[in-house]
Coordinates of C-alpha atoms in Angstrom, one line a residue:
M698 CA -47.8 47.5 -56.3
T699 CA -44.1 48.1 -55.9
H700 CA -42.3 47.2 -52.7
R701 CA -42.3 50.9 -51.7
Q702 CA -46.0 51.4 -52.4
I703 CA -46.8 48.3 -50.3
M704 CA -44.6 49.5 -47.5
E705 CA -46.3 52.9 -47.6
A706 CA -49.7 51.4 -47.4
L707 CA -48.6 48.8 -44.9
S708 CA -47.3 51.5 -42.5
G709 CA -50.9 52.8 -42.0
L710 CA -52.2 49.2 -41.6
L711 CA -49.5 48.4 -39.0
I712 CA -50.2 51.5 -37.0
G713 CA -53.9 50.6 -37.0
L714 CA -53.1 47.0 -35.9
F715 CA -50.7 48.4 -33.2
V716 CA -53.6 50.4 -31.9
A717 CA -55.9 47.3 -31.8
I718 CA -53.4 45.2 -29.9
L719 CA -52.4 48.0 -27.6
S720 CA -56.1 48.4 -26.5
S721 CA -56.0 44.9 -25.0
T722 CA -52.5 44.7 -23.7
I723 CA -52.1 48.1 -22.1
V724 CA -54.6 47.3 -19.4
S725 CA -53.2 43.8 -18.6
N726 CA -50.8 45.1 -16.0
A727 CA -53.0 48.0 -14.9
L728 CA -56.1 46.0 -14.2
P729 CA -55.2 45.0 -10.6
R730 CA -54.7 48.7 -9.9
I731 CA -57.9 49.8 -11.9
L732 CA -60.2 47.3 -10.1
A733 CA -58.8 48.2 -6.7
D734 CA -59.8 51.8 -7.5
I735 CA -63.3 51.2 -9.1
G736 CA -64.1 47.9 -7.3
G737 CA -64.4 44.4 -8.7
G738 CA -62.9 40.9 -8.1
Q739 CA -61.6 38.1 -10.3
S740 CA -64.8 37.8 -12.2
A741 CA -64.6 41.5 -13.2
Y742 CA -61.0 41.1 -14.1
T743 CA -61.9 38.3 -16.5
W744 CA -64.8 40.2 -18.0
V745 CA -62.9 43.3 -18.7
V746 CA -60.6 41.2 -20.9
T747 CA -63.2 38.9 -22.4
A748 CA -65.6 41.7 -23.2
S749 CA -63.2 43.0 -25.8
L750 CA -62.4 39.5 -27.0
L751 CA -66.1 38.8 -27.3
A752 CA -66.7 41.8 -29.4
V753 CA -63.8 40.9 -31.6
T754 CA -65.1 37.4 -32.0
A755 CA -68.6 38.5 -32.9
T756 CA -67.7 41.3 -35.3
T757 CA -64.7 39.8 -37.1
P758 CA -66.8 37.8 -39.6
I759 CA -69.0 40.8 -40.2
W760 CA -66.0 43.0 -40.9
G761 CA -64.7 40.3 -43.2
K762 CA -68.0 40.0 -45.1
L763 CA -68.3 43.8 -45.3
S764 CA -64.8 44.0 -46.9
D765 CA -66.2 41.7 -49.7
L766 CA -68.9 44.2 -50.3
F767 CA -67.6 47.8 -49.5
S768 CA -64.5 49.9 -49.7
K769 CA -61.8 48.3 -47.5
K770 CA -60.2 51.6 -47.0
L771 CA -63.4 53.2 -45.7
L772 CA -64.1 50.2 -43.4
I773 CA -60.7 50.2 -41.7
Q774 CA -61.0 54.0 -41.1
L775 CA -64.5 53.4 -39.6
A776 CA -63.0 50.7 -37.3
L777 CA -60.4 53.2 -36.1
V778 CA -63.1 55.8 -35.3
I779 CA -65.1 53.3 -33.3
Y780 CA -62.0 52.3 -31.4
V781 CA -61.2 55.9 -30.5
L782 CA -64.7 56.6 -29.3
G783 CA -64.6 53.5 -27.1
S784 CA -61.2 54.4 -25.7
V785 CA -62.1 58.0 -24.8
V786 CA -65.3 56.9 -22.9
A787 CA -63.4 54.1 -21.1
G788 CA -61.1 56.6 -19.6
F789 CA -64.1 58.1 -17.7
S790 CA -65.2 54.8 -16.3
T791 CA -66.5 54.8 -12.7
S792 CA -67.5 51.2 -12.3
P793 CA -66.6 47.8 -13.6
G794 CA -69.9 47.6 -15.6
M795 CA -69.2 50.9 -17.4
L796 CA -65.6 49.8 -18.1
I797 CA -66.8 46.4 -19.5
A798 CA -69.3 48.2 -21.8
C799 CA -66.6 50.5 -23.2
R800 CA -64.3 47.5 -23.7
L801 CA -67.1 46.0 -25.9
V802 CA -67.1 49.1 -28.1
Q803 CA -63.3 49.0 -28.3
G804 CA -63.5 45.4 -29.3
V805 CA -65.8 46.2 -32.2
G806 CA -63.2 48.6 -33.6
A807 CA -60.3 46.3 -32.8
G808 CA -62.1 43.4 -34.5
G809 CA -62.3 45.5 -37.7
L810 CA -58.7 46.5 -37.5
S811 CA -57.5 42.9 -37.0
A812 CA -59.6 41.4 -39.7
L813 CA -59.3 44.1 -42.4
T814 CA -55.4 44.3 -42.0
Q815 CA -55.3 40.7 -43.1
V816 CA -57.8 41.2 -45.9
I817 CA -56.1 44.3 -47.3
M818 CA -52.7 42.6 -47.2
A819 CA -54.1 39.6 -49.1
A820 CA -55.5 42.0 -51.8
M821 CA -52.1 43.7 -52.3
I822 CA -49.6 40.9 -51.9
S823 CA -49.4 37.3 -53.3
P824 CA -49.3 34.4 -50.8
R825 CA -45.7 33.6 -51.8
Q826 CA -44.5 37.1 -50.9
R827 CA -46.9 37.6 -48.0
G828 CA -44.7 35.6 -45.7
R829 CA -42.2 38.4 -45.9
Y830 CA -44.8 41.1 -45.0
S831 CA -46.5 38.8 -42.4
G832 CA -43.3 39.0 -40.5
Y833 CA -43.9 42.8 -40.1
L834 CA -47.4 41.9 -38.7
G835 CA -45.8 39.5 -36.2
A836 CA -43.3 42.1 -35.2
T837 CA -46.0 44.7 -34.8
F838 CA -47.9 42.2 -32.6
A839 CA -44.8 41.6 -30.5
V840 CA -44.0 45.3 -30.0
A841 CA -47.5 46.2 -29.1
T842 CA -47.8 43.2 -26.8
V843 CA -44.7 44.0 -24.9
G844 CA -45.0 47.8 -25.2
G845 CA -48.7 47.8 -24.0
P846 CA -48.0 46.3 -20.6
L847 CA -44.9 48.5 -20.2
V848 CA -46.6 51.7 -21.1
G849 CA -49.6 50.7 -19.0
G850 CA -47.4 50.0 -16.1
V851 CA -45.5 53.2 -16.3
I852 CA -48.7 55.2 -16.6
V853 CA -50.3 53.5 -13.6
D854 CA -47.1 54.0 -11.6
S855 CA -46.9 57.7 -12.6
S856 CA -49.0 60.7 -11.6
L857 CA -51.0 60.4 -14.8
G858 CA -53.2 57.7 -13.3
W859 CA -54.7 54.6 -15.0
R860 CA -57.3 56.5 -17.0
W861 CA -54.5 57.5 -19.4
C862 CA -54.1 53.9 -20.4
F863 CA -57.2 54.4 -22.5
Y864 CA -56.2 57.8 -23.9
V865 CA -52.7 56.9 -25.0
G866 CA -53.8 54.9 -28.1
V867 CA -55.9 57.8 -29.5
P868 CA -53.0 59.7 -31.1
F869 CA -51.8 56.5 -32.8
A870 CA -55.3 55.9 -34.2
V871 CA -55.4 59.5 -35.6
V872 CA -52.0 59.1 -37.3
A873 CA -53.2 55.7 -38.7
L874 CA -56.3 57.5 -40.2
I875 CA -54.2 60.1 -41.9
V876 CA -51.6 57.7 -43.3
L877 CA -54.2 55.3 -44.6
Q878 CA -56.0 58.2 -46.3
K879 CA -52.8 59.2 -48.1
T880 CA -51.3 55.8 -49.0
L881 CA -54.0 53.1 -49.3
H882 CA -55.5 53.0 -52.8
L883 CA -57.5 49.9 -53.6
P884 CA -60.2 49.5 -56.2
T885 CA -63.7 49.1 -54.7
V886 CA -65.3 45.8 -55.6
R887 CA -69.1 46.5 -55.9
R888 CA -71.5 43.7 -55.1
E889 CA -75.0 43.3 -53.9
V890 CA -75.1 44.1 -50.2
K891 CA -76.7 41.5 -47.9
I892 CA -75.4 41.3 -44.3
D893 CA -76.3 38.3 -42.2
W894 CA -77.4 40.1 -39.1
A895 CA -79.4 37.2 -37.8
G896 CA -76.3 35.0 -37.9
A897 CA -74.3 37.6 -36.1
F898 CA -76.9 37.8 -33.4
F899 CA -77.1 34.0 -32.7
I900 CA -73.4 33.4 -32.7
T901 CA -72.9 36.3 -30.3
A902 CA -75.8 35.1 -28.1
A903 CA -74.4 31.5 -28.1
V904 CA -70.8 32.5 -27.2
S905 CA -72.0 35.1 -24.6
L906 CA -74.1 32.5 -22.8
L907 CA -71.3 30.0 -22.8
M908 CA -68.9 32.6 -21.3
I909 CA -71.4 33.6 -18.6
W910 CA -71.8 30.0 -17.7
V911 CA -68.0 29.2 -17.4
S912 CA -67.1 32.5 -15.6
L913 CA -69.8 32.1 -12.9
G914 CA -69.7 28.3 -12.5
G915 CA -68.1 27.0 -9.4
D916 CA -68.4 30.5 -7.8
T917 CA -71.9 31.9 -8.0
Y918 CA -73.4 28.5 -8.4
A919 CA -72.3 24.9 -8.5
W920 CA -71.2 23.3 -11.8
M921 CA -73.9 20.7 -11.4
S922 CA -76.9 23.0 -10.8
W923 CA -80.1 24.1 -12.5
Q924 CA -78.2 27.1 -14.0
T925 CA -75.9 24.7 -15.9
A926 CA -78.9 22.6 -17.0
V927 CA -80.4 25.7 -18.5
M928 CA -77.4 27.6 -19.9
V929 CA -75.5 24.8 -21.6
P930 CA -78.4 23.3 -23.6
L931 CA -79.6 26.8 -24.5
A932 CA -76.2 27.7 -25.8
V933 CA -76.2 24.6 -27.9
V934 CA -79.6 25.4 -29.3
L935 CA -78.5 28.9 -30.1
G936 CA -75.4 27.5 -31.9
A937 CA -77.6 25.1 -33.8
V938 CA -79.9 27.9 -34.9
F939 CA -76.8 29.8 -36.1
V940 CA -75.7 26.9 -38.3
V941 CA -79.3 26.6 -39.8
I942 CA -79.3 30.3 -40.5
E943 CA -75.9 30.1 -42.2
T944 CA -77.0 27.3 -44.5
R945 CA -79.9 29.5 -45.7
A946 CA -78.3 33.0 -45.8
A947 CA -77.6 34.5 -49.2
Q948 CA -74.2 35.8 -47.9
P949 CA -73.5 34.2 -44.5
I950 CA -70.9 35.7 -42.2
V951 CA -69.4 32.2 -41.9
P952 CA -69.8 30.5 -45.3
L953 CA -70.2 26.9 -44.3
R954 CA -69.2 25.7 -47.8
L955 CA -65.6 26.8 -47.0
F956 CA -65.4 24.0 -44.5
R957 CA -65.6 21.5 -47.4
N958 CA -61.9 22.4 -47.8
A959 CA -60.0 20.2 -45.3
T960 CA -57.2 22.9 -44.9
I961 CA -59.7 25.6 -43.9
T962 CA -61.5 23.3 -41.4
L963 CA -58.2 22.2 -39.8
T964 CA -56.7 25.6 -39.6
S965 CA -59.9 27.1 -38.1
L966 CA -60.0 24.5 -35.4
A967 CA -56.3 24.8 -34.7
S968 CA -56.8 28.6 -34.3
L969 CA -59.6 28.0 -31.8
F970 CA -57.2 25.9 -29.6
V971 CA -54.2 28.2 -30.2
G972 CA -56.3 31.2 -29.0
V973 CA -56.7 29.6 -25.6
A974 CA -53.0 29.2 -25.0
M975 CA -52.1 32.5 -26.6
F976 CA -54.4 34.6 -24.5
A977 CA -53.7 32.6 -21.3
G978 CA -50.0 33.7 -21.7
T979 CA -50.8 37.4 -22.3
V980 CA -53.6 37.8 -19.7
F981 CA -52.6 35.7 -16.6
L982 CA -48.8 36.2 -16.5
S983 CA -49.4 39.8 -15.5
Q984 CA -51.3 38.6 -12.4
Y985 CA -48.5 36.1 -11.7
F986 CA -45.8 38.7 -11.6
Q987 CA -47.9 41.3 -9.7
L988 CA -49.8 39.1 -7.3
A989 CA -47.5 36.1 -6.8
R990 CA -44.1 37.9 -7.0
G991 CA -45.1 41.3 -5.8
K992 CA -43.8 43.3 -8.7
T993 CA -45.0 46.7 -9.9
P994 CA -47.0 47.0 -13.1
T995 CA -43.9 48.3 -14.9
M996 CA -41.7 45.5 -13.8
S997 CA -44.4 43.0 -14.6
G998 CA -44.3 44.2 -18.2
L999 CA -40.5 44.0 -18.3
M1000 CA -40.5 40.5 -17.0
T1001 CA -42.8 39.2 -19.9
I1002 CA -40.2 40.3 -22.5
P1003 CA -39.0 36.7 -23.1
L1004 CA -42.5 35.8 -24.2
I1005 CA -42.7 38.7 -26.7
A1006 CA -39.1 38.3 -27.9
G1007 CA -39.8 34.7 -28.8
L1008 CA -42.9 35.7 -30.6
F1009 CA -41.1 38.6 -32.4
L1010 CA -38.2 36.5 -33.6
S1011 CA -40.1 33.4 -34.7
S1012 CA -42.7 35.5 -36.7
M1013 CA -40.0 37.5 -38.5
I1014 CA -37.7 34.6 -39.3
S1015 CA -40.5 32.2 -40.3
G1016 CA -42.0 34.8 -42.6
R1017 CA -38.8 35.4 -44.4
I1018 CA -38.0 31.7 -44.8
I1019 CA -41.5 31.0 -46.1
T1020 CA -41.1 33.7 -48.7
R1021 CA -37.8 32.2 -49.8
T1022 CA -38.8 28.6 -49.9
G1023 CA -42.6 28.6 -50.2
R1024 CA -42.9 25.9 -47.5
W1025 CA -44.9 26.6 -44.4
K1026 CA -46.3 23.5 -42.8
G1027 CA -43.1 22.8 -40.9
F1028 CA -43.5 26.0 -39.0
L1029 CA -47.1 25.2 -38.0
V1030 CA -45.9 21.8 -36.7
G1031 CA -43.0 23.2 -34.9
G1032 CA -45.1 26.0 -33.5
G1033 CA -47.7 23.6 -32.2
L1034 CA -45.0 21.6 -30.4
L1035 CA -43.5 24.6 -28.8
V1036 CA -46.8 26.0 -27.6
T1037 CA -47.6 22.7 -26.0
A1038 CA -44.2 22.5 -24.3
G1039 CA -44.4 26.1 -23.2
S1040 CA -47.8 25.6 -21.6
V1041 CA -46.8 22.4 -19.8
T1042 CA -43.6 23.9 -18.4
L1043 CA -45.3 27.1 -17.3
G1044 CA -47.7 24.8 -15.4
T1045 CA -44.9 23.9 -13.1
I1046 CA -44.0 27.4 -11.9
R1047 CA -44.7 28.7 -8.4
A1048 CA -44.3 32.0 -6.6
G1049 CA -40.7 31.2 -5.7
T1050 CA -39.6 29.7 -9.1
P1051 CA -36.3 31.4 -10.2
Y1052 CA -37.0 34.0 -12.9
P1053 CA -34.5 32.6 -15.5
E1054 CA -36.5 29.4 -15.5
V1055 CA -39.8 31.2 -16.0
A1056 CA -38.2 33.3 -18.7
V1057 CA -37.2 30.1 -20.7
W1058 CA -40.7 28.6 -20.5
M1059 CA -42.2 32.0 -21.6
A1060 CA -39.8 32.1 -24.6
L1061 CA -40.9 28.6 -25.6
L1062 CA -44.6 29.7 -25.6
G1063 CA -43.7 32.9 -27.5
L1064 CA -41.7 31.1 -30.2
G1065 CA -44.6 28.7 -30.8
I1066 CA -47.3 31.4 -31.0
G1067 CA -45.1 33.4 -33.4
M1068 CA -44.8 30.4 -35.8
M1069 CA -48.5 29.6 -35.8
M1070 CA -50.4 32.9 -35.6
Q1071 CA -49.8 34.4 -39.0
N1072 CA -49.1 31.2 -40.9
L1073 CA -52.5 29.8 -40.1
V1074 CA -54.0 32.8 -41.8
L1075 CA -51.6 32.4 -44.7
A1076 CA -52.6 28.7 -45.2
V1077 CA -56.3 29.6 -45.5
Q1078 CA -55.7 32.6 -47.8
N1079 CA -53.8 30.4 -50.2
Q1080 CA -56.9 28.2 -50.5
V1081 CA -59.6 30.6 -51.6
T1082 CA -60.5 33.0 -54.5
V1083 CA -60.8 36.7 -54.1
G1084 CA -64.6 36.6 -53.6
D1085 CA -64.1 34.7 -50.4
L1086 CA -60.9 36.3 -49.3
G1087 CA -62.4 38.5 -46.6
A1088 CA -64.7 35.8 -45.2
A1089 CA -61.9 33.2 -45.2
S1090 CA -59.3 35.5 -43.6
S1091 CA -61.7 36.6 -40.9
L1092 CA -62.6 32.9 -40.2
V1093 CA -59.2 32.2 -38.7
T1094 CA -59.2 35.4 -36.7
F1095 CA -62.8 34.6 -35.6
F1096 CA -61.9 31.1 -34.2
R1097 CA -58.7 32.4 -32.6
S1098 CA -60.7 35.2 -30.8
L1099 CA -63.4 32.7 -29.9
G1100 CA -60.9 30.4 -28.3
G1101 CA -59.4 33.3 -26.5
A1102 CA -62.7 34.7 -25.3
V1103 CA -64.1 31.4 -24.0
G1104 CA -60.6 30.3 -22.8
V1105 CA -59.9 33.4 -20.8
S1106 CA -63.4 33.2 -19.3
A1107 CA -63.0 29.5 -18.4
L1108 CA -59.4 29.9 -17.2
G1109 CA -60.3 33.0 -15.2
A1110 CA -62.9 31.0 -13.4
V1111 CA -60.3 28.2 -12.8
L1112 CA -57.9 30.8 -11.4
G1113 CA -60.5 32.3 -9.1
N1114 CA -61.5 28.9 -7.8
R1115 CA -58.0 27.6 -7.3
V1116 CA -56.8 30.8 -5.6
T1117 CA -59.8 30.7 -3.2
H1118 CA -59.0 27.1 -2.4
F1119 CA -55.2 27.7 -1.8
V1120 CA -55.9 30.8 0.3
S1121 CA -58.4 29.0 2.5
D1122 CA -56.0 26.1 3.1
G1123 CA -53.0 28.4 3.7
L1124 CA -54.9 30.6 6.2
A1125 CA -56.3 27.5 7.9
R1126 CA -52.8 26.2 8.5
L1127 CA -51.8 29.5 10.1
H1128 CA -55.0 29.4 12.2
I1129 CA -56.2 32.7 10.6
D1130 CA -59.9 33.4 9.9
H1131 CA -60.4 33.4 6.1
A1132 CA -62.5 36.6 6.3
A1133 CA -59.5 38.5 7.8
G1134 CA -57.3 37.6 4.9
A1135 CA -59.3 37.9 1.8
S1136 CA -62.1 40.2 0.7
G1137 CA -63.0 38.3 -2.5
G1138 CA -61.6 41.1 -4.8
I1139 CA -58.2 41.5 -6.4
P1140 CA -55.9 41.9 -3.4
D1141 CA -53.3 44.7 -3.0
V1142 CA -50.5 42.5 -1.7
D1143 CA -48.5 45.4 -0.4
T1144 CA -51.0 46.2 2.2
L1145 CA -51.4 42.6 3.6
P1146 CA -49.8 41.5 6.8
A1147 CA -46.6 39.4 6.1
P1148 CA -48.1 35.9 6.9
V1149 CA -51.2 36.6 4.8
R1150 CA -49.2 38.1 2.0
G1151 CA -47.1 34.9 1.8
V1152 CA -50.3 32.8 1.6
V1153 CA -51.8 35.0 -1.1
E1154 CA -48.7 35.1 -3.2
G1155 CA -48.3 31.4 -3.0
A1156 CA -52.0 30.9 -4.0
Y1157 CA -51.6 33.1 -7.1
G1158 CA -48.4 31.4 -8.1
H1159 CA -49.9 27.9 -7.9
G1160 CA -53.3 29.1 -9.4
V1161 CA -51.7 30.6 -12.5
A1162 CA -49.6 27.5 -13.0
D1163 CA -52.8 25.4 -12.9
V1164 CA -54.3 27.8 -15.6
F1165 CA -51.4 26.8 -17.9
L1166 CA -51.9 23.1 -17.2
Y1167 CA -55.5 23.4 -18.2
A1168 CA -54.5 25.2 -21.4
A1169 CA -51.8 22.6 -22.3
P1170 CA -54.3 20.0 -23.7
C1171 CA -55.8 22.7 -26.0
A1172 CA -52.3 23.4 -27.3
L1173 CA -51.7 19.6 -27.9
V1174 CA -55.0 19.4 -29.9
A1175 CA -53.8 22.3 -32.0
F1176 CA -50.6 20.5 -32.6
I1177 CA -52.4 17.3 -33.6
L1178 CA -54.6 19.2 -36.0
V1179 CA -51.8 20.9 -37.9
L1180 CA -50.2 17.5 -38.5
F1181 CA -53.1 16.6 -40.8
I1182 CA -53.0 19.9 -42.8
K1183 CA -51.8 19.2 -46.4
E1184 CA -49.2 21.6 -47.6
V1185 CA -50.1 23.4 -50.8
A1186 CA -47.6 25.5 -52.8
L1187 CA -48.1 29.2 -52.2
R1188 CA -49.5 31.2 -55.2
N1189 CA -47.6 34.1 -56.8
R1190 CA -50.7 36.2 -57.5
N1191 CA -52.4 38.5 -55.1
G1192 CA -56.2 38.8 -54.6
L1193 CA -56.7 41.7 -57.0
Q1194 CA -54.7 39.9 -59.8
Q1195 CA -56.8 36.8 -59.3
A1196 CA -60.0 38.8 -59.7
T1197 CA -59.0 40.3 -63.0
A1198 CA -56.9 37.4 -64.4
G1199 CA -57.8 36.7 -68.0
T1200 CA -60.3 39.5 -68.3
G1201 CA -58.3 42.5 -69.1
R1202 CA -60.6 44.6 -66.9
S1203 CA -60.2 46.3 -63.6
A1204 CA -61.6 44.8 -60.4
E1205 CA -63.9 47.7 -60.0
A1206 CA -65.3 47.3 -63.5
E1207 CA -65.6 43.5 -63.1
G1208 CA -67.7 43.6 -59.9
V1209 CA -66.1 40.3 -58.9
R1210 CA -68.6 37.7 -57.6
P1211 CA -67.8 35.3 -54.7
T1212 CA -66.9 31.8 -55.9
G1213 CA -66.4 28.4 -54.2
A1214 CA -63.3 27.5 -52.2

């Protein structure tokens, strides 16, 4: 494909990816207002976010496997349709439970868009040139991440109301459908169809049970309780059953043989820990600005621009340098160091911390995430043949989403517990009854009396900082893991060229079979 053909097809992919990211970021600044309207506390706040991440985590390997079996074009269009349906129904939500269910449906579609975009790019573009185009993915991620909270904040502050946060992505999805239909033309690789539904069920069950445990622990029940004694071992058993199923499945959703490759193992684990730090930044900073600093949803979005600007610049610049030099490990190492530094420094913020200082720490985190996010995928794609391209690409996204889902759930529980502790202490010092100052839900700080408001803002400022301190060790582990990744020269042939090399036949005629890593 020529550069023009790639850019035409890429335009539809990027619009689809924009929609997927927008679905998660547009509600971040609106959630305090949404939950104040339909009811719900910190647990509901966490689950509205993690429901989508859980669906992405569970379905990403399935979408990746399906892309090795069916038409990639048809699949990404199906993912867009699922996303649209989930979004429309979410706009009619009347309770936290209904909203969480709709977010699950949105997550199924978003998981397909995230995974298939990477797979289709790998089929069209060689690893050496992919760095250049991966920069566009990073830029799209940055624009959607900063644009989502801004658009969501403006919608919530306007007469439209929060329900339009879910409707606004629908036109973009329709445009993406049309553009993909006109510009994306890939040969269909036909293979025997065997989907590992049992594996998908057990990994979803294991992750869901783990998330329920960490989100309710320390609140609904004590960490050392019979619930913990039941849930944790059961989650371990479900995970073990998943591993056994994957060793016997004809076409597993997570091919365990891929982990024989050290690069794939290290990048997957690094993605798991990067996901914790990445989603902590995008999810909890909105609560910091709205509940600790008293900003409107719109201003909250504007104040996170340093985080997104860092992500945008580092992903674009690193992509171009990698294309020119073929060297990528330095960016992973530098990114891991910056993510760790950003998490540690954000762990020092308080409600009254000067904004320029907070902006610098956010920029550090964004620069690190931008260097690691796409390049971890690139490192894996460079290690596998076309038959495993979909499964391997979705593997990194799977672990990143898994880290984000479990991390947000766990860190949300940490935030809820820390805020409760700080509010109780603050009100006790003022000799105010705790019941008079907190209802257990997400507070509307504008309606609180001045002394109570100061206590609540201070509690959220300190609580969000503690969240980043808990995320920092995860970032450090990711940094240590990428140090051990061996740099391999990037190939100059794309997935389709690999499939047909030396045969003189088309990929469609060849019916390429999966091969070992």
